[in-house]
Amino acid sequence: MNLVSIRLITDDIQRLVSFYQQVTGVEATWATPDFAEIVTPAGTLAIGSTRTVALFAAGSARPADNHTAIIEFLVPDVDADYRRLRDAVEDFVNEPTTMPWGNRSLLFRDPDGNLINLFTPATAQAVAKFAVRHPLDTAG
């Protein structure tokens, strides 16, 4: 089994896709006006409008109602991303902080309130862990 994507459901797909394009620097691929994907080497963030929910089962997903998941992106320099995003993000949960498990993390919310964590491995153990799992060009 292979985790391929995480899907967010939103009432305002244009706003949310634009936000994630700005955060990731990745241009979205649109399949329809109601469905877009931000594709990264490790996985895909899919974004669907509320109109797509009925294709699964009416009421099976609600927009802007996530209180458990955190969408995480491995980045080369979390401090640089914080400086880059300061004017674009309205709701920072913290500034870059080194966590006990060795990652330097920046937590903030997207326009629908979903939590996003940008992180950079900061300790030798964390660097080794992610070099094996998700090689990232840290040269820039």
Short mmCIF file of N, CA and C in Angstrom, two decimals:
data_model
loop_
_atom_site.label_atom_id
_atom_site.label_comp_id
_atom_site.label_asym_id
_atom_site.label_seq_id
_atom_site.Cartn_x
_atom_site.Cartn_y
_atom_site.Cartn_z
N MET A 1 0.84 -1.17 0.00
CA MET A 1 0.00 0.00 0.00
C MET A 1 0.89 1.24 0.00
N ASN A 2 0.45 2.28 -0.69
CA ASN A 2 1.23 3.49 -0.82
C ASN A 2 0.31 4.69 -0.66
N LEU A 3 0.57 5.54 0.34
CA LEU A 3 -0.20 6.77 0.50
C LEU A 3 0.11 7.68 -0.69
N VAL A 4 -0.91 8.03 -1.43
CA VAL A 4 -0.73 8.79 -2.66
C VAL A 4 -1.09 10.26 -2.48
N SER A 5 -2.19 10.53 -1.76
CA SER A 5 -2.60 11.93 -1.62
C SER A 5 -3.44 12.14 -0.38
N ILE A 6 -3.54 13.39 -0.01
CA ILE A 6 -4.46 13.89 1.00
C ILE A 6 -5.38 14.84 0.26
N ARG A 7 -6.69 14.75 0.52
CA ARG A 7 -7.63 15.63 -0.17
C ARG A 7 -8.31 16.55 0.83
N LEU A 8 -8.34 17.82 0.47
CA LEU A 8 -9.08 18.81 1.24
C LEU A 8 -10.34 19.18 0.47
N ILE A 9 -11.43 19.38 1.19
CA ILE A 9 -12.68 19.83 0.60
C ILE A 9 -12.89 21.28 1.04
N THR A 10 -13.28 22.12 0.10
CA THR A 10 -13.42 23.55 0.40
C THR A 10 -14.62 24.15 -0.32
N ASP A 11 -15.15 25.21 0.27
CA ASP A 11 -16.21 25.99 -0.38
C ASP A 11 -15.64 26.96 -1.40
N ASP A 12 -14.34 27.28 -1.29
CA ASP A 12 -13.71 28.26 -2.19
C ASP A 12 -12.42 27.66 -2.75
N ILE A 13 -12.57 26.87 -3.79
CA ILE A 13 -11.43 26.13 -4.34
C ILE A 13 -10.38 27.07 -4.92
N GLN A 14 -10.77 28.14 -5.58
CA GLN A 14 -9.80 29.07 -6.15
C GLN A 14 -8.90 29.66 -5.06
N ARG A 15 -9.51 30.10 -3.96
CA ARG A 15 -8.75 30.70 -2.85
C ARG A 15 -7.78 29.69 -2.25
N LEU A 16 -8.25 28.46 -1.99
CA LEU A 16 -7.41 27.47 -1.33
C LEU A 16 -6.29 26.99 -2.24
N VAL A 17 -6.59 26.77 -3.50
CA VAL A 17 -5.54 26.36 -4.45
C VAL A 17 -4.49 27.46 -4.58
N SER A 18 -4.91 28.70 -4.69
CA SER A 18 -3.96 29.81 -4.79
C SER A 18 -3.07 29.87 -3.55
N PHE A 19 -3.65 29.66 -2.37
CA PHE A 19 -2.88 29.69 -1.13
C PHE A 19 -1.81 28.60 -1.15
N TYR A 20 -2.18 27.37 -1.51
CA TYR A 20 -1.21 26.27 -1.50
C TYR A 20 -0.16 26.43 -2.60
N GLN A 21 -0.52 27.04 -3.72
CA GLN A 21 0.49 27.33 -4.74
C GLN A 21 1.52 28.30 -4.18
N GLN A 22 1.06 29.30 -3.44
CA GLN A 22 1.99 30.27 -2.86
C GLN A 22 2.86 29.62 -1.79
N VAL A 23 2.27 28.78 -0.95
CA VAL A 23 3.04 28.13 0.12
C VAL A 23 4.08 27.19 -0.45
N THR A 24 3.69 26.36 -1.42
CA THR A 24 4.58 25.32 -1.93
C THR A 24 5.46 25.76 -3.09
N GLY A 25 5.04 26.79 -3.81
CA GLY A 25 5.76 27.17 -5.02
C GLY A 25 5.49 26.22 -6.17
N VAL A 26 4.47 25.38 -6.03
CA VAL A 26 4.11 24.40 -7.06
C VAL A 26 2.81 24.84 -7.73
N GLU A 27 2.82 24.85 -9.05
CA GLU A 27 1.63 25.19 -9.81
C GLU A 27 0.64 24.02 -9.76
N ALA A 28 -0.61 24.31 -9.48
CA ALA A 28 -1.63 23.26 -9.41
C ALA A 28 -1.96 22.74 -10.80
N THR A 29 -2.31 21.47 -10.83
CA THR A 29 -2.84 20.84 -12.04
C THR A 29 -4.35 20.72 -11.84
N TRP A 30 -5.11 21.32 -12.72
CA TRP A 30 -6.58 21.30 -12.61
C TRP A 30 -7.14 20.19 -13.50
N ALA A 31 -7.92 19.29 -12.92
CA ALA A 31 -8.60 18.24 -13.68
C ALA A 31 -9.96 18.76 -14.16
N THR A 32 -10.62 19.51 -13.29
CA THR A 32 -11.91 20.15 -13.59
C THR A 32 -11.94 21.45 -12.79
N PRO A 33 -12.93 22.30 -13.00
CA PRO A 33 -13.03 23.51 -12.18
C PRO A 33 -13.27 23.20 -10.69
N ASP A 34 -13.62 21.96 -10.38
CA ASP A 34 -13.90 21.56 -9.00
C ASP A 34 -12.82 20.69 -8.38
N PHE A 35 -11.69 20.46 -9.08
CA PHE A 35 -10.68 19.56 -8.54
C PHE A 35 -9.30 19.92 -9.08
N ALA A 36 -8.37 20.13 -8.14
CA ALA A 36 -6.99 20.46 -8.51
C ALA A 36 -6.03 19.68 -7.63
N GLU A 37 -4.79 19.54 -8.09
CA GLU A 37 -3.77 18.82 -7.34
C GLU A 37 -2.48 19.63 -7.30
N ILE A 38 -1.85 19.62 -6.12
CA ILE A 38 -0.50 20.14 -5.93
C ILE A 38 0.37 18.89 -5.81
N VAL A 39 1.16 18.61 -6.84
CA VAL A 39 1.94 17.37 -6.89
C VAL A 39 3.37 17.64 -6.44
N THR A 40 3.82 16.87 -5.44
CA THR A 40 5.20 16.95 -4.97
C THR A 40 5.85 15.59 -5.17
N PRO A 41 7.16 15.50 -5.07
CA PRO A 41 7.81 14.20 -5.26
C PRO A 41 7.36 13.12 -4.27
N ALA A 42 6.92 13.52 -3.09
CA ALA A 42 6.54 12.53 -2.07
C ALA A 42 5.06 12.23 -2.04
N GLY A 43 4.24 13.09 -2.60
CA GLY A 43 2.80 12.87 -2.55
C GLY A 43 2.07 14.07 -3.12
N THR A 44 0.75 13.96 -3.12
CA THR A 44 -0.09 14.97 -3.74
C THR A 44 -1.09 15.53 -2.74
N LEU A 45 -1.25 16.84 -2.77
CA LEU A 45 -2.31 17.48 -2.02
C LEU A 45 -3.42 17.75 -3.03
N ALA A 46 -4.52 17.03 -2.88
CA ALA A 46 -5.67 17.21 -3.76
C ALA A 46 -6.65 18.17 -3.09
N ILE A 47 -7.26 19.03 -3.88
CA ILE A 47 -8.21 20.00 -3.36
C ILE A 47 -9.47 19.92 -4.20
N GLY A 48 -10.58 19.62 -3.54
CA GLY A 48 -11.86 19.50 -4.23
C GLY A 48 -12.87 20.47 -3.68
N SER A 49 -13.75 20.92 -4.54
CA SER A 49 -14.82 21.80 -4.07
C SER A 49 -15.89 20.95 -3.39
N THR A 50 -16.74 21.61 -2.63
CA THR A 50 -17.82 20.89 -1.95
C THR A 50 -18.74 20.20 -2.95
N ARG A 51 -18.76 20.67 -4.18
CA ARG A 51 -19.61 20.03 -5.20
C ARG A 51 -19.16 18.59 -5.49
N THR A 52 -17.91 18.25 -5.18
CA THR A 52 -17.43 16.89 -5.44
C THR A 52 -17.87 15.89 -4.37
N VAL A 53 -18.27 16.36 -3.21
CA VAL A 53 -18.64 15.47 -2.10
C VAL A 53 -19.78 14.54 -2.48
N ALA A 54 -20.75 15.04 -3.18
CA ALA A 54 -21.90 14.22 -3.56
C ALA A 54 -21.51 13.03 -4.44
N LEU A 55 -20.36 13.10 -5.10
CA LEU A 55 -19.90 11.96 -5.91
C LEU A 55 -19.55 10.76 -5.04
N PHE A 56 -19.16 11.02 -3.79
CA PHE A 56 -18.85 9.94 -2.84
C PHE A 56 -20.11 9.56 -2.08
N ALA A 57 -20.62 10.48 -1.32
CA ALA A 57 -21.87 10.33 -0.57
C ALA A 57 -22.19 11.70 0.02
N ALA A 58 -23.37 12.17 -0.21
CA ALA A 58 -23.76 13.50 0.28
C ALA A 58 -23.46 13.62 1.77
N GLY A 59 -22.80 14.71 2.16
CA GLY A 59 -22.51 14.96 3.56
C GLY A 59 -21.35 14.18 4.14
N SER A 60 -20.63 13.42 3.31
CA SER A 60 -19.53 12.57 3.83
C SER A 60 -18.30 13.38 4.20
N ALA A 61 -18.15 14.59 3.70
CA ALA A 61 -17.04 15.48 4.06
C ALA A 61 -17.59 16.89 4.18
N ARG A 62 -17.02 17.64 5.13
CA ARG A 62 -17.45 19.03 5.35
C ARG A 62 -16.23 19.94 5.22
N PRO A 63 -16.37 21.05 4.51
CA PRO A 63 -15.25 21.98 4.37
C PRO A 63 -14.95 22.70 5.68
N ALA A 64 -13.69 23.09 5.84
CA ALA A 64 -13.26 23.92 6.98
C ALA A 64 -13.68 23.32 8.31
N ASP A 65 -13.55 21.99 8.44
CA ASP A 65 -14.00 21.33 9.66
C ASP A 65 -12.96 20.34 10.19
N ASN A 66 -11.69 20.54 9.88
CA ASN A 66 -10.63 19.64 10.32
C ASN A 66 -10.08 20.10 11.66
N HIS A 67 -10.06 19.18 12.62
CA HIS A 67 -9.51 19.50 13.94
C HIS A 67 -8.51 18.46 14.41
N THR A 68 -8.05 17.60 13.49
CA THR A 68 -7.14 16.53 13.91
C THR A 68 -5.89 16.40 13.06
N ALA A 69 -5.97 16.66 11.79
CA ALA A 69 -4.85 16.40 10.88
C ALA A 69 -3.96 17.64 10.73
N ILE A 70 -2.68 17.38 10.48
CA ILE A 70 -1.72 18.43 10.16
C ILE A 70 -1.06 18.04 8.84
N ILE A 71 -1.10 18.91 7.86
CA ILE A 71 -0.47 18.66 6.57
C ILE A 71 0.98 19.13 6.69
N GLU A 72 1.93 18.22 6.43
CA GLU A 72 3.33 18.52 6.67
C GLU A 72 4.14 18.49 5.38
N PHE A 73 4.99 19.52 5.25
CA PHE A 73 5.87 19.63 4.11
C PHE A 73 7.31 19.74 4.60
N LEU A 74 8.16 18.88 4.10
CA LEU A 74 9.60 18.93 4.36
C LEU A 74 10.19 20.01 3.47
N VAL A 75 10.88 20.98 4.06
CA VAL A 75 11.43 22.11 3.30
C VAL A 75 12.92 22.27 3.62
N PRO A 76 13.69 22.85 2.70
CA PRO A 76 15.13 23.02 2.95
C PRO A 76 15.46 23.99 4.09
N ASP A 77 14.65 25.06 4.26
CA ASP A 77 14.97 26.07 5.26
C ASP A 77 13.68 26.70 5.79
N VAL A 78 13.18 26.17 6.89
CA VAL A 78 11.90 26.62 7.44
C VAL A 78 11.95 28.10 7.83
N ASP A 79 13.10 28.58 8.29
CA ASP A 79 13.20 29.98 8.67
C ASP A 79 13.04 30.90 7.44
N ALA A 80 13.62 30.50 6.32
CA ALA A 80 13.46 31.28 5.09
C ALA A 80 12.01 31.26 4.62
N ASP A 81 11.35 30.11 4.74
CA ASP A 81 9.94 30.03 4.36
C ASP A 81 9.08 30.91 5.26
N TYR A 82 9.41 30.96 6.53
CA TYR A 82 8.67 31.84 7.44
C TYR A 82 8.79 33.29 6.99
N ARG A 83 9.98 33.72 6.67
CA ARG A 83 10.17 35.10 6.20
C ARG A 83 9.41 35.33 4.89
N ARG A 84 9.43 34.34 4.01
CA ARG A 84 8.75 34.46 2.71
C ARG A 84 7.23 34.53 2.86
N LEU A 85 6.68 33.83 3.84
CA LEU A 85 5.22 33.71 3.98
C LEU A 85 4.60 34.66 5.00
N ARG A 86 5.41 35.43 5.70
CA ARG A 86 4.87 36.30 6.76
C ARG A 86 3.71 37.17 6.31
N ASP A 87 3.76 37.72 5.11
CA ASP A 87 2.68 38.59 4.64
C ASP A 87 1.53 37.82 4.00
N ALA A 88 1.73 36.56 3.67
CA ALA A 88 0.71 35.78 2.98
C ALA A 88 -0.17 34.96 3.92
N VAL A 89 0.37 34.62 5.09
CA VAL A 89 -0.36 33.78 6.04
C VAL A 89 -0.98 34.66 7.11
N GLU A 90 -2.27 34.45 7.36
CA GLU A 90 -2.97 35.25 8.36
C GLU A 90 -2.91 34.64 9.76
N ASP A 91 -2.71 33.32 9.86
CA ASP A 91 -2.83 32.66 11.17
C ASP A 91 -1.64 31.75 11.44
N PHE A 92 -0.57 32.33 11.98
CA PHE A 92 0.57 31.52 12.42
C PHE A 92 0.26 30.98 13.81
N VAL A 93 0.50 29.69 14.01
CA VAL A 93 0.33 29.07 15.32
C VAL A 93 1.61 29.25 16.13
N ASN A 94 2.75 29.18 15.45
CA ASN A 94 4.03 29.44 16.11
C ASN A 94 5.01 29.99 15.09
N GLU A 95 6.11 30.49 15.57
CA GLU A 95 7.24 30.85 14.71
C GLU A 95 8.12 29.62 14.61
N PRO A 96 9.11 29.59 13.73
CA PRO A 96 9.97 28.41 13.66
C PRO A 96 10.52 28.04 15.04
N THR A 97 10.31 26.78 15.39
CA THR A 97 10.66 26.26 16.71
C THR A 97 11.30 24.89 16.55
N THR A 98 12.38 24.63 17.25
CA THR A 98 13.00 23.30 17.21
C THR A 98 12.27 22.40 18.19
N MET A 99 11.72 21.31 17.65
CA MET A 99 10.93 20.36 18.42
C MET A 99 11.82 19.32 19.09
N PRO A 100 11.33 18.67 20.15
CA PRO A 100 12.13 17.67 20.86
C PRO A 100 12.57 16.50 19.98
N TRP A 101 11.86 16.23 18.90
CA TRP A 101 12.21 15.11 18.01
C TRP A 101 13.19 15.53 16.93
N GLY A 102 13.66 16.79 16.95
CA GLY A 102 14.76 17.19 16.08
C GLY A 102 14.41 17.97 14.84
N ASN A 103 13.14 18.28 14.63
CA ASN A 103 12.76 19.09 13.47
C ASN A 103 12.53 20.53 13.89
N ARG A 104 12.92 21.44 13.02
CA ARG A 104 12.58 22.86 13.21
C ARG A 104 11.28 23.07 12.44
N SER A 105 10.23 23.46 13.15
CA SER A 105 8.87 23.46 12.58
C SER A 105 8.21 24.83 12.64
N LEU A 106 7.39 25.08 11.64
CA LEU A 106 6.56 26.28 11.55
C LEU A 106 5.13 25.81 11.32
N LEU A 107 4.25 26.13 12.25
CA LEU A 107 2.86 25.70 12.17
C LEU A 107 1.96 26.90 11.91
N PHE A 108 1.08 26.76 10.90
CA PHE A 108 0.12 27.83 10.58
C PHE A 108 -1.13 27.22 9.99
N ARG A 109 -2.15 28.04 9.80
CA ARG A 109 -3.42 27.57 9.26
C ARG A 109 -3.64 28.12 7.85
N ASP A 110 -4.26 27.28 7.01
CA ASP A 110 -4.66 27.74 5.68
C ASP A 110 -5.96 28.55 5.82
N PRO A 111 -6.47 29.14 4.74
CA PRO A 111 -7.69 29.95 4.85
C PRO A 111 -8.92 29.20 5.38
N ASP A 112 -8.94 27.88 5.26
CA ASP A 112 -10.05 27.09 5.79
C ASP A 112 -9.79 26.59 7.21
N GLY A 113 -8.64 26.94 7.79
CA GLY A 113 -8.34 26.55 9.15
C GLY A 113 -7.56 25.25 9.30
N ASN A 114 -7.20 24.60 8.19
CA ASN A 114 -6.40 23.37 8.26
C ASN A 114 -4.99 23.72 8.72
N LEU A 115 -4.43 22.88 9.59
CA LEU A 115 -3.07 23.10 10.08
C LEU A 115 -2.04 22.63 9.07
N ILE A 116 -1.00 23.44 8.90
CA ILE A 116 0.12 23.12 8.01
C ILE A 116 1.39 23.23 8.83
N ASN A 117 2.27 22.27 8.66
CA ASN A 117 3.57 22.29 9.31
C ASN A 117 4.64 22.25 8.23
N LEU A 118 5.45 23.31 8.16
CA LEU A 118 6.65 23.27 7.33
C LEU A 118 7.78 22.94 8.28
N PHE A 119 8.62 21.98 7.91
CA PHE A 119 9.69 21.61 8.83
C PHE A 119 10.98 21.27 8.10
N THR A 120 12.09 21.50 8.82
CA THR A 120 13.42 21.18 8.35
C THR A 120 14.10 20.37 9.44
N PRO A 121 14.63 19.19 9.11
CA PRO A 121 15.37 18.43 10.12
C PRO A 121 16.53 19.28 10.65
N ALA A 122 16.68 19.32 11.99
CA ALA A 122 17.68 20.20 12.59
C ALA A 122 18.77 19.45 13.34
N THR A 123 18.49 18.24 13.79
CA THR A 123 19.51 17.47 14.50
C THR A 123 20.08 16.41 13.56
N ALA A 124 21.24 15.88 13.89
CA ALA A 124 21.86 14.85 13.06
C ALA A 124 20.92 13.65 12.89
N GLN A 125 20.23 13.27 13.94
CA GLN A 125 19.31 12.12 13.87
C GLN A 125 18.14 12.41 12.92
N ALA A 126 17.57 13.60 13.03
CA ALA A 126 16.46 13.96 12.15
C ALA A 126 16.92 14.08 10.70
N VAL A 127 18.08 14.67 10.49
CA VAL A 127 18.62 14.78 9.13
C VAL A 127 18.80 13.39 8.53
N ALA A 128 19.37 12.47 9.28
CA ALA A 128 19.59 11.10 8.79
C ALA A 128 18.27 10.42 8.50
N LYS A 129 17.30 10.58 9.36
CA LYS A 129 15.98 9.96 9.18
C LYS A 129 15.33 10.39 7.87
N PHE A 130 15.32 11.70 7.62
CA PHE A 130 14.64 12.19 6.43
C PHE A 130 15.48 12.08 5.18
N ALA A 131 16.79 11.99 5.29
CA ALA A 131 17.63 11.76 4.11
C ALA A 131 17.33 10.41 3.50
N VAL A 132 17.00 9.44 4.35
CA VAL A 132 16.67 8.10 3.88
C VAL A 132 15.24 8.05 3.34
N ARG A 133 14.30 8.64 4.06
CA ARG A 133 12.88 8.57 3.68
C ARG A 133 12.51 9.48 2.52
N HIS A 134 12.98 10.72 2.59
CA HIS A 134 12.59 11.74 1.61
C HIS A 134 13.77 12.63 1.28
N PRO A 135 14.64 12.17 0.41
CA PRO A 135 15.80 13.02 0.07
C PRO A 135 15.32 14.39 -0.40
N LEU A 136 15.97 15.43 0.10
CA LEU A 136 15.59 16.79 -0.25
C LEU A 136 16.87 17.54 -0.58
N ASP A 137 16.85 18.20 -1.70
CA ASP A 137 18.00 19.01 -2.10
C ASP A 137 18.02 20.25 -1.22
N THR A 138 18.93 20.28 -0.25
CA THR A 138 18.99 21.40 0.67
C THR A 138 19.91 22.50 0.15
N ALA A 139 20.46 22.32 -1.03
CA ALA A 139 21.35 23.34 -1.58
C ALA A 139 20.57 24.55 -2.09
N GLY A 140 19.27 24.41 -2.21
CA GLY A 140 18.50 25.57 -2.66
C GLY A 140 17.56 25.17 -3.69
#
